[in-house]
mmCIF file of C-alpha atoms in Angstrom:
data_model
loop_
_atom_site.group_PDB
_atom_site.id
_atom_site.type_symbol
_atom_site.label_atom_id
_atom_site.label_comp_id
_atom_site.label_asym_id
_atom_site.label_seq_id
_atom_site.Cartn_x
_atom_site.Cartn_y
_atom_site.Cartn_z
ATOM 1 C CA UNK A 5 32.299 66.129 -29.723
ATOM 2 C CA UNK A 6 30.748 62.669 -29.363
ATOM 3 C CA UNK A 7 26.966 62.668 -28.883
ATOM 4 C CA UNK A 8 24.455 59.995 -27.853
ATOM 5 C CA UNK A 9 23.462 59.855 -31.524
ATOM 6 C CA UNK A 10 26.991 58.676 -32.351
ATOM 7 C CA UNK A 11 26.825 56.041 -29.612
ATOM 8 C CA UNK A 12 23.401 54.863 -30.828
ATOM 9 C CA UNK A 13 24.768 54.450 -34.347
ATOM 10 C CA UNK A 14 27.747 52.403 -33.135
ATOM 11 C CA UNK A 15 25.576 50.269 -30.814
ATOM 12 C CA UNK A 16 22.825 49.911 -33.407
ATOM 13 C CA UNK A 17 20.114 50.934 -30.955
ATOM 14 C CA UNK A 18 17.797 53.921 -30.686
ATOM 15 C CA UNK A 19 18.877 57.248 -29.216
ATOM 16 C CA UNK A 20 16.300 56.846 -26.454
ATOM 17 C CA UNK A 21 17.797 53.469 -25.477
ATOM 18 C CA UNK A 22 21.244 55.055 -25.199
ATOM 19 C CA UNK A 23 19.825 57.872 -23.074
ATOM 20 C CA UNK A 24 18.107 55.401 -20.737
ATOM 21 C CA UNK A 25 21.212 53.228 -20.479
ATOM 22 C CA UNK A 26 23.489 56.156 -19.648
ATOM 23 C CA UNK A 27 21.128 57.102 -16.833
ATOM 24 C CA UNK A 28 21.013 53.574 -15.417
ATOM 25 C CA UNK A 29 17.342 53.054 -16.225
ATOM 26 C CA UNK A 30 16.288 49.479 -15.286
ATOM 27 C CA UNK A 31 14.116 49.239 -18.422
ATOM 28 C CA UNK A 32 17.283 48.614 -20.436
ATOM 29 C CA UNK A 33 18.579 45.045 -20.223
ATOM 30 C CA UNK A 34 21.762 44.729 -18.207
ATOM 31 C CA UNK A 35 23.729 43.266 -21.130
ATOM 32 C CA UNK A 36 22.612 46.105 -23.414
ATOM 33 C CA UNK A 37 23.424 48.714 -20.779
ATOM 34 C CA UNK A 38 26.931 47.316 -20.254
ATOM 35 C CA UNK A 39 27.557 47.294 -24.017
ATOM 36 C CA UNK A 40 26.377 50.910 -24.395
ATOM 37 C CA UNK A 41 28.457 52.086 -21.425
ATOM 38 C CA UNK A 42 31.497 50.318 -22.843
ATOM 39 C CA UNK A 43 31.018 51.996 -26.231
ATOM 40 C CA UNK A 44 30.519 55.389 -24.554
ATOM 41 C CA UNK A 45 33.798 54.946 -22.688
ATOM 42 C CA UNK A 46 35.640 53.851 -25.838
ATOM 43 C CA UNK A 47 34.344 56.919 -27.686
ATOM 44 C CA UNK A 48 35.285 59.223 -24.753
ATOM 45 C CA UNK A 49 31.708 60.420 -24.391
ATOM 46 C CA UNK A 50 31.161 63.218 -21.861
ATOM 47 C CA UNK A 51 27.533 64.003 -20.998
ATOM 48 C CA UNK A 52 26.363 67.594 -21.060
ATOM 49 C CA UNK A 53 25.025 67.817 -17.542
ATOM 50 C CA UNK A 54 24.037 71.456 -17.925
ATOM 51 C CA UNK A 55 21.692 70.580 -20.769
ATOM 52 C CA UNK A 56 20.358 67.512 -18.975
ATOM 53 C CA UNK A 57 19.524 69.483 -15.857
ATOM 54 C CA UNK A 58 17.130 71.847 -17.662
ATOM 55 C CA UNK A 59 14.255 69.398 -18.169
ATOM 56 C CA UNK A 60 15.019 67.108 -15.228
ATOM 57 C CA UNK A 61 15.805 69.659 -12.521
ATOM 58 C CA UNK A 62 18.983 67.709 -11.696
ATOM 59 C CA UNK A 63 22.501 69.044 -11.426
ATOM 60 C CA UNK A 64 24.059 65.571 -11.831
ATOM 61 C CA UNK A 65 26.310 66.451 -8.930
ATOM 62 C CA UNK A 66 26.470 65.302 -5.322
ATOM 63 C CA UNK A 67 28.319 67.140 -2.575
ATOM 64 C CA UNK A 68 30.500 65.850 0.224
ATOM 65 C CA UNK A 69 30.241 68.186 3.195
ATOM 66 C CA UNK A 70 32.936 68.438 5.846
ATOM 67 C CA UNK A 71 33.463 71.069 8.582
ATOM 68 C CA UNK A 72 36.683 73.053 8.292
ATOM 69 C CA UNK A 73 37.732 71.889 11.769
ATOM 70 C CA UNK A 74 37.139 68.195 11.097
ATOM 71 C CA UNK A 75 39.976 65.898 12.171
ATOM 72 C CA UNK A 76 39.330 63.821 9.034
ATOM 73 C CA UNK A 77 40.988 66.538 6.947
ATOM 74 C CA UNK A 78 44.402 65.668 8.355
ATOM 75 C CA UNK A 79 44.191 61.944 7.703
ATOM 76 C CA UNK A 80 44.304 59.519 4.819
ATOM 77 C CA UNK A 81 40.759 58.518 5.738
ATOM 78 C CA UNK A 82 39.433 61.564 3.876
ATOM 79 C CA UNK A 83 41.078 60.738 0.548
ATOM 80 C CA UNK A 84 40.154 57.040 0.762
ATOM 81 C CA UNK A 85 36.529 57.877 1.586
ATOM 82 C CA UNK A 86 36.301 60.352 -1.292
ATOM 83 C CA UNK A 87 37.813 57.806 -3.675
ATOM 84 C CA UNK A 88 35.008 55.406 -2.802
ATOM 85 C CA UNK A 89 32.366 58.108 -3.298
ATOM 86 C CA UNK A 90 33.847 59.153 -6.637
ATOM 87 C CA UNK A 91 34.013 55.602 -7.998
ATOM 88 C CA UNK A 92 30.294 55.005 -7.464
ATOM 89 C CA UNK A 93 29.278 58.493 -8.623
ATOM 90 C CA UNK A 94 31.339 58.246 -11.810
ATOM 91 C CA UNK A 95 29.664 54.949 -12.733
ATOM 92 C CA UNK A 96 26.292 56.713 -12.471
ATOM 93 C CA UNK A 97 27.507 59.771 -14.432
ATOM 94 C CA UNK A 98 27.506 62.096 -11.414
ATOM 95 C CA UNK A 99 30.254 64.492 -10.493
ATOM 96 C CA UNK A 100 31.353 65.010 -6.879
ATOM 97 C CA UNK A 101 31.937 68.415 -5.326
ATOM 98 C CA UNK A 102 33.684 69.001 -2.004
ATOM 99 C CA UNK A 103 32.593 71.691 0.427
ATOM 100 C CA UNK A 104 34.215 72.775 3.668
ATOM 101 C CA UNK A 105 31.573 74.281 5.929
ATOM 102 C CA UNK A 106 32.083 76.747 8.770
ATOM 103 C CA UNK A 107 30.112 76.504 11.992
ATOM 104 C CA UNK A 108 27.478 79.001 10.805
ATOM 105 C CA UNK A 109 26.542 76.701 7.858
ATOM 106 C CA UNK A 110 25.898 79.781 5.677
ATOM 107 C CA UNK A 111 27.626 78.349 2.609
ATOM 108 C CA UNK A 112 25.697 75.085 2.913
ATOM 109 C CA UNK A 113 22.361 76.917 3.062
ATOM 110 C CA UNK A 114 23.354 78.981 0.027
ATOM 111 C CA UNK A 115 24.299 75.842 -1.907
ATOM 112 C CA UNK A 116 20.902 74.322 -1.187
ATOM 113 C CA UNK A 117 18.956 77.454 -2.049
ATOM 114 C CA UNK A 118 20.792 77.823 -5.340
ATOM 115 C CA UNK A 119 20.038 74.168 -6.230
ATOM 116 C CA UNK A 120 23.682 73.369 -6.911
ATOM 117 C CA UNK A 121 23.534 69.746 -5.801
ATOM 118 C CA UNK A 122 21.248 66.720 -6.026
ATOM 119 C CA UNK A 123 22.252 65.354 -2.631
ATOM 120 C CA UNK A 124 24.605 65.644 0.307
ATOM 121 C CA UNK A 125 26.997 63.313 2.101
ATOM 122 C CA UNK A 126 27.654 64.866 5.500
ATOM 123 C CA UNK A 127 30.899 63.532 6.915
ATOM 124 C CA UNK A 128 30.750 64.910 10.418
ATOM 125 C CA UNK A 129 28.088 63.853 12.933
ATOM 126 C CA UNK A 130 28.568 66.947 15.096
ATOM 127 C CA UNK A 131 26.269 68.926 12.806
ATOM 128 C CA UNK A 132 23.357 70.347 14.743
ATOM 129 C CA UNK A 133 19.832 69.052 14.350
ATOM 130 C CA UNK A 134 18.774 72.513 13.131
ATOM 131 C CA UNK A 135 20.823 72.283 9.929
ATOM 132 C CA UNK A 136 19.436 68.808 9.254
ATOM 133 C CA UNK A 137 15.951 70.266 9.671
ATOM 134 C CA UNK A 138 16.819 72.888 7.045
ATOM 135 C CA UNK A 139 18.070 70.209 4.665
ATOM 136 C CA UNK A 140 14.897 68.160 5.118
ATOM 137 C CA UNK A 141 12.661 71.213 4.656
ATOM 138 C CA UNK A 142 14.233 71.722 1.210
ATOM 139 C CA UNK A 143 13.600 68.049 0.355
ATOM 140 C CA UNK A 144 17.284 67.461 -0.416
ATOM 141 C CA UNK A 145 18.489 63.853 -0.035
ATOM 142 C CA UNK A 146 21.342 63.364 2.420
ATOM 143 C CA UNK A 147 23.383 60.584 3.978
ATOM 144 C CA UNK A 148 25.402 60.872 7.159
ATOM 145 C CA UNK A 149 28.798 59.385 7.813
ATOM 146 C CA UNK A 150 28.113 58.629 11.450
ATOM 147 C CA UNK A 151 25.094 59.431 13.579
ATOM 148 C CA UNK A 152 23.399 62.397 15.224
ATOM 149 C CA UNK A 153 21.720 62.159 18.651
ATOM 150 C CA UNK A 154 19.114 59.409 18.903
ATOM 151 C CA UNK A 155 17.437 60.087 15.566
ATOM 152 C CA UNK A 156 17.455 57.624 12.695
ATOM 153 C CA UNK A 157 18.890 58.852 9.406
ATOM 154 C CA UNK A 158 20.191 57.342 6.213
ATOM 155 C CA UNK A 159 23.747 56.702 7.298
ATOM 156 C CA UNK A 160 26.903 54.671 6.942
ATOM 157 C CA UNK A 161 29.164 54.185 9.905
ATOM 158 C CA UNK A 162 31.824 52.185 11.662
ATOM 159 C CA UNK A 163 31.141 50.344 14.911
ATOM 160 C CA UNK A 164 32.999 52.923 16.944
ATOM 161 C CA UNK A 165 32.300 51.284 20.306
ATOM 162 C CA UNK A 166 33.937 48.081 19.026
ATOM 163 C CA UNK A 167 36.843 50.065 17.552
ATOM 164 C CA UNK A 168 37.640 51.548 20.965
ATOM 165 C CA UNK A 169 37.132 48.163 22.611
ATOM 166 C CA UNK A 170 39.322 46.251 20.125
ATOM 167 C CA UNK A 171 42.154 48.798 20.234
ATOM 168 C CA UNK A 172 42.197 48.794 24.043
ATOM 169 C CA UNK A 173 42.055 44.992 24.130
ATOM 170 C CA UNK A 174 45.192 44.755 21.972
ATOM 171 C CA UNK A 175 47.194 46.748 24.529
ATOM 172 C CA UNK A 176 45.563 45.234 27.618
ATOM 173 C CA UNK A 177 46.481 41.760 26.382
ATOM 174 C CA UNK A 178 50.090 42.977 26.305
ATOM 175 C CA UNK A 179 49.781 43.741 30.030
ATOM 176 C CA UNK A 180 49.689 47.499 29.471
ATOM 177 C CA UNK A 181 47.879 48.847 32.527
ATOM 178 C CA UNK A 182 47.767 52.610 31.867
ATOM 179 C CA UNK A 183 46.682 53.479 28.333
ATOM 180 C CA UNK A 184 46.550 57.081 27.146
ATOM 181 C CA UNK A 185 43.459 57.669 24.991
ATOM 182 C CA UNK A 186 44.170 60.422 22.440
ATOM 183 C CA UNK A 187 40.724 61.283 21.145
ATOM 184 C CA UNK A 188 39.274 63.763 18.700
ATOM 185 C CA UNK A 189 37.117 66.703 19.833
ATOM 186 C CA UNK A 190 34.820 65.637 22.692
ATOM 187 C CA UNK A 191 31.659 66.853 20.889
ATOM 188 C CA UNK A 192 32.021 64.203 18.183
ATOM 189 C CA UNK A 193 29.828 61.173 18.746
ATOM 190 C CA UNK A 194 32.414 58.716 17.417
ATOM 191 C CA UNK A 195 34.934 60.052 19.965
ATOM 192 C CA UNK A 196 32.541 59.291 22.806
ATOM 193 C CA UNK A 197 31.594 55.878 21.394
ATOM 194 C CA UNK A 198 35.237 54.832 21.104
ATOM 195 C CA UNK A 199 35.876 56.019 24.639
ATOM 196 C CA UNK A 200 33.007 53.865 25.915
ATOM 197 C CA UNK A 201 34.539 50.867 24.130
ATOM 198 C CA UNK A 202 37.884 51.660 25.759
ATOM 199 C CA UNK A 203 36.219 51.699 29.176
ATOM 200 C CA UNK A 204 34.376 48.431 28.552
ATOM 201 C CA UNK A 205 37.627 46.645 27.675
ATOM 202 C CA UNK A 206 39.220 47.912 30.894
ATOM 203 C CA UNK A 207 36.221 46.689 32.849
ATOM 204 C CA UNK A 208 36.500 43.192 31.366
ATOM 205 C CA UNK A 209 40.225 43.053 32.128
ATOM 206 C CA UNK A 210 39.510 44.365 35.644
ATOM 207 C CA UNK A 211 41.920 47.217 34.989
ATOM 208 C CA UNK A 212 41.193 50.543 36.723
ATOM 209 C CA UNK A 213 40.450 53.537 34.484
ATOM 210 C CA UNK A 214 42.118 56.885 35.182
ATOM 211 C CA UNK A 215 40.060 59.696 33.622
ATOM 212 C CA UNK A 216 43.195 61.841 33.388
ATOM 213 C CA UNK A 217 44.293 59.532 30.569
ATOM 214 C CA UNK A 218 41.397 60.754 28.376
ATOM 215 C CA UNK A 219 42.869 63.546 26.284
ATOM 216 C CA UNK A 220 40.789 65.354 23.623
ATOM 217 C CA UNK A 221 42.523 67.274 20.857
ATOM 218 C CA UNK A 222 42.273 68.035 17.145
ATOM 219 C CA UNK A 223 43.449 65.549 14.532
ATOM 220 C CA UNK A 224 46.836 67.033 13.694
ATOM 221 C CA UNK A 225 50.162 65.325 14.406
ATOM 222 C CA UNK A 226 51.673 68.451 15.976
ATOM 223 C CA UNK A 227 48.866 68.563 18.541
ATOM 224 C CA UNK A 228 49.671 65.019 19.675
ATOM 225 C CA UNK A 229 53.391 65.779 19.684
ATOM 226 C CA UNK A 230 52.860 68.804 21.927
ATOM 227 C CA UNK A 231 50.338 67.098 24.212
ATOM 228 C CA UNK A 232 52.347 63.917 24.783
ATOM 229 C CA UNK A 233 55.583 65.900 25.199
ATOM 230 C CA UNK A 234 53.946 68.033 27.898
ATOM 231 C CA UNK A 235 52.668 64.985 29.767
ATOM 232 C CA UNK A 236 56.084 63.322 29.659
ATOM 233 C CA UNK A 237 57.807 66.527 30.749
ATOM 234 C CA UNK A 238 55.559 66.982 33.798
ATOM 235 C CA UNK A 239 56.020 63.346 34.835
ATOM 236 C CA UNK A 240 52.776 63.432 36.828
ATOM 237 C CA UNK A 241 50.837 60.901 34.778
ATOM 238 C CA UNK A 242 52.523 57.619 33.911
ATOM 239 C CA UNK A 243 51.328 55.545 30.952
ATOM 240 C CA UNK A 244 52.624 52.569 28.993
ATOM 241 C CA UNK A 245 50.282 52.505 25.990
ATOM 242 C CA UNK A 246 48.599 54.911 23.592
ATOM 243 C CA UNK A 247 45.429 54.629 21.513
ATOM 244 C CA UNK A 248 45.190 57.478 19.001
ATOM 245 C CA UNK A 249 41.995 58.544 17.244
ATOM 246 C CA UNK A 250 43.922 58.752 13.961
ATOM 247 C CA UNK A 251 47.234 57.581 12.609
ATOM 248 C CA UNK A 252 48.213 61.249 12.320
ATOM 249 C CA UNK A 253 47.857 61.612 16.096
ATOM 250 C CA UNK A 254 49.692 58.333 16.672
ATOM 251 C CA UNK A 255 52.638 59.483 14.550
ATOM 252 C CA UNK A 256 52.845 62.750 16.492
ATOM 253 C CA UNK A 257 52.775 60.799 19.754
ATOM 254 C CA UNK A 258 55.521 58.460 18.478
ATOM 255 C CA UNK A 259 57.755 61.452 17.796
ATOM 256 C CA UNK A 260 57.320 62.659 21.372
ATOM 257 C CA UNK A 261 58.018 59.176 22.743
ATOM 258 C CA UNK A 262 61.202 58.766 20.694
ATOM 259 C CA UNK A 263 62.510 62.156 21.798
ATOM 260 C CA UNK A 264 62.353 60.914 25.384
ATOM 261 C CA UNK A 265 64.286 57.791 24.482
ATOM 262 C CA UNK A 266 61.356 55.500 25.285
ATOM 263 C CA UNK A 267 61.475 52.251 23.311
ATOM 264 C CA UNK A 268 58.499 51.220 21.155
ATOM 265 C CA UNK A 269 56.982 48.660 21.703
ATOM 266 C CA UNK A 270 59.167 47.394 24.586
ATOM 267 C CA UNK A 271 58.263 50.246 26.926
ATOM 268 C CA UNK A 272 55.319 51.810 25.085
ATOM 269 C CA UNK A 273 52.664 50.165 22.910
ATOM 270 C CA UNK A 274 50.895 52.365 20.347
ATOM 271 C CA UNK A 275 47.927 51.743 18.076
ATOM 272 C CA UNK A 276 46.335 54.223 15.672
ATOM 273 C CA UNK A 277 43.033 54.324 13.840
ATOM 274 C CA UNK A 278 42.519 54.719 10.040
ATOM 275 C CA UNK A 279 45.414 52.633 8.689
ATOM 276 C CA UNK A 280 46.768 55.457 6.543
ATOM 277 C CA UNK A 281 49.176 54.520 3.741
ATOM 278 C CA UNK A 282 52.100 56.053 5.601
ATOM 279 C CA UNK A 283 51.541 53.915 8.715
ATOM 280 C CA UNK A 284 53.513 50.915 7.458
ATOM 281 C CA UNK A 285 56.519 53.162 6.768
ATOM 282 C CA UNK A 286 56.925 54.698 10.241
ATOM 283 C CA UNK A 287 59.714 53.455 12.495
ATOM 284 C CA UNK A 288 58.622 51.086 13.840
ATOM 285 C CA UNK A 289 55.628 50.474 11.538
ATOM 286 C CA UNK A 290 52.399 51.581 13.211
ATOM 287 C CA UNK A 291 49.709 49.105 14.258
ATOM 288 C CA UNK A 292 46.328 50.527 13.293
ATOM 289 C CA UNK A 293 42.612 49.856 13.010
ATOM 290 C CA UNK A 294 41.606 49.835 9.340
ATOM 291 C CA UNK A 295 38.171 51.471 9.009
ATOM 292 C CA UNK A 296 37.826 50.498 5.342
ATOM 293 C CA UNK A 297 37.244 54.139 4.404
ATOM 294 C CA UNK A 298 36.941 53.344 0.696
ATOM 295 C CA UNK A 299 34.045 50.956 1.395
ATOM 296 C CA UNK A 300 32.393 53.570 3.602
ATOM 297 C CA UNK A 301 32.578 56.021 0.693
ATOM 298 C CA UNK A 302 31.154 53.487 -1.762
ATOM 299 C CA UNK A 303 28.228 52.721 0.521
ATOM 300 C CA UNK A 304 27.527 56.388 1.223
ATOM 301 C CA UNK A 305 27.417 57.267 -2.486
ATOM 302 C CA UNK A 306 25.292 54.227 -3.389
ATOM 303 C CA UNK A 307 22.828 54.999 -0.609
ATOM 304 C CA UNK A 308 22.598 58.662 -1.579
ATOM 305 C CA UNK A 309 22.039 58.008 -5.298
ATOM 306 C CA UNK A 310 19.385 55.414 -4.444
ATOM 307 C CA UNK A 311 17.702 58.087 -2.331
ATOM 308 C CA UNK A 312 17.915 60.628 -5.185
ATOM 309 C CA UNK A 313 16.194 58.191 -7.545
ATOM 310 C CA UNK A 314 13.540 57.264 -4.977
ATOM 311 C CA UNK A 315 12.586 60.887 -4.353
ATOM 312 C CA UNK A 316 12.463 61.548 -8.090
ATOM 313 C CA UNK A 317 10.010 58.670 -8.499
ATOM 314 C CA UNK A 318 7.937 59.697 -5.484
ATOM 315 C CA UNK A 319 8.944 56.606 -3.503
ATOM 316 C CA UNK A 320 9.499 56.328 0.235
ATOM 317 C CA UNK A 321 13.241 56.430 0.947
ATOM 318 C CA UNK A 322 12.882 54.793 4.361
ATOM 319 C CA UNK A 323 15.673 54.719 6.935
ATOM 320 C CA UNK A 324 18.806 52.624 6.612
ATOM 321 C CA UNK A 325 22.096 52.325 8.465
ATOM 322 C CA UNK A 326 25.037 50.399 7.053
ATOM 323 C CA UNK A 327 27.891 49.465 9.387
ATOM 324 C CA UNK A 328 31.165 48.695 7.604
ATOM 325 C CA UNK A 329 33.429 46.216 9.476
ATOM 326 C CA UNK A 330 36.889 47.265 10.656
ATOM 327 C CA UNK A 331 40.100 45.248 10.943
ATOM 328 C CA UNK A 332 43.025 45.528 13.368
ATOM 329 C CA UNK A 333 46.341 45.615 11.478
ATOM 330 C CA UNK A 334 49.233 44.467 13.662
ATOM 331 C CA UNK A 335 52.636 46.006 12.991
ATOM 332 C CA UNK A 336 55.732 46.955 14.977
ATOM 333 C CA UNK A 337 54.289 49.311 17.615
ATOM 334 C CA UNK A 338 52.562 46.395 19.346
ATOM 335 C CA UNK A 339 53.834 42.912 20.148
#
């Protein structure tokens, strides 16, 4: 097995310099660090994190936390976000663990008490303040994907108000006057923020808002298929456009629309959110709001590892919020 002694010999530097470089220590010149990292990769070096954690107290692992009922689990957003997290963590020699947490948070508390992670990325902003208090009391660094109440946390996020506004504007410009809003669970802050953006767009277009068109459901395609099919079957709530919280919901809604023989986009405009890989291969291809999930993951991991280092050095971590821009991708479900 390759050791740091082998790398030091190849790089013609001291063992301590190799150790510092592998841990991203700023005392090593950038050119030297890049050369050492390149040699380590060429030699297929794998650090012994178990041994490293004994003197440092680190696990060299960060954990991405997601509730079992999160709508993100059924979308491509999750895999893209994790890819971004992994890329940054790998460069810093950290591994990434994934944890699905039930509402009682018991497994998360156990993970913290057993010191099995150096920091947490919490994907769902519906977590209660009480669990965040428990995390803080254990002095464990964390970053939120989203926001919680009116408190300020280290977080990365999308501008969810603007996402709802931009998606609604696309359909309102097409003269759609009754737009079904297929949202995620109503207790999620991003669901409410997107709904407020939807309402603001209607206000600017002087288009009345019918609250019956606000439908909250989970993030699975079958849920949207069933919900939209029921609405169409009852024929008591007309609509000519759909905004779906995820592409998975949009695809389920499209299936229900096609079964009724309704033409997309001539009679029904549809726009999803996430821009999953499969969206360009639906029939017709699905217009979607690209959240840049990979970039969100990169920023979350970078922020968390910066926080881990700051706490280790006794520095103030401060409060920071990074908003990653989104992009509307126009395809065949809108004009």
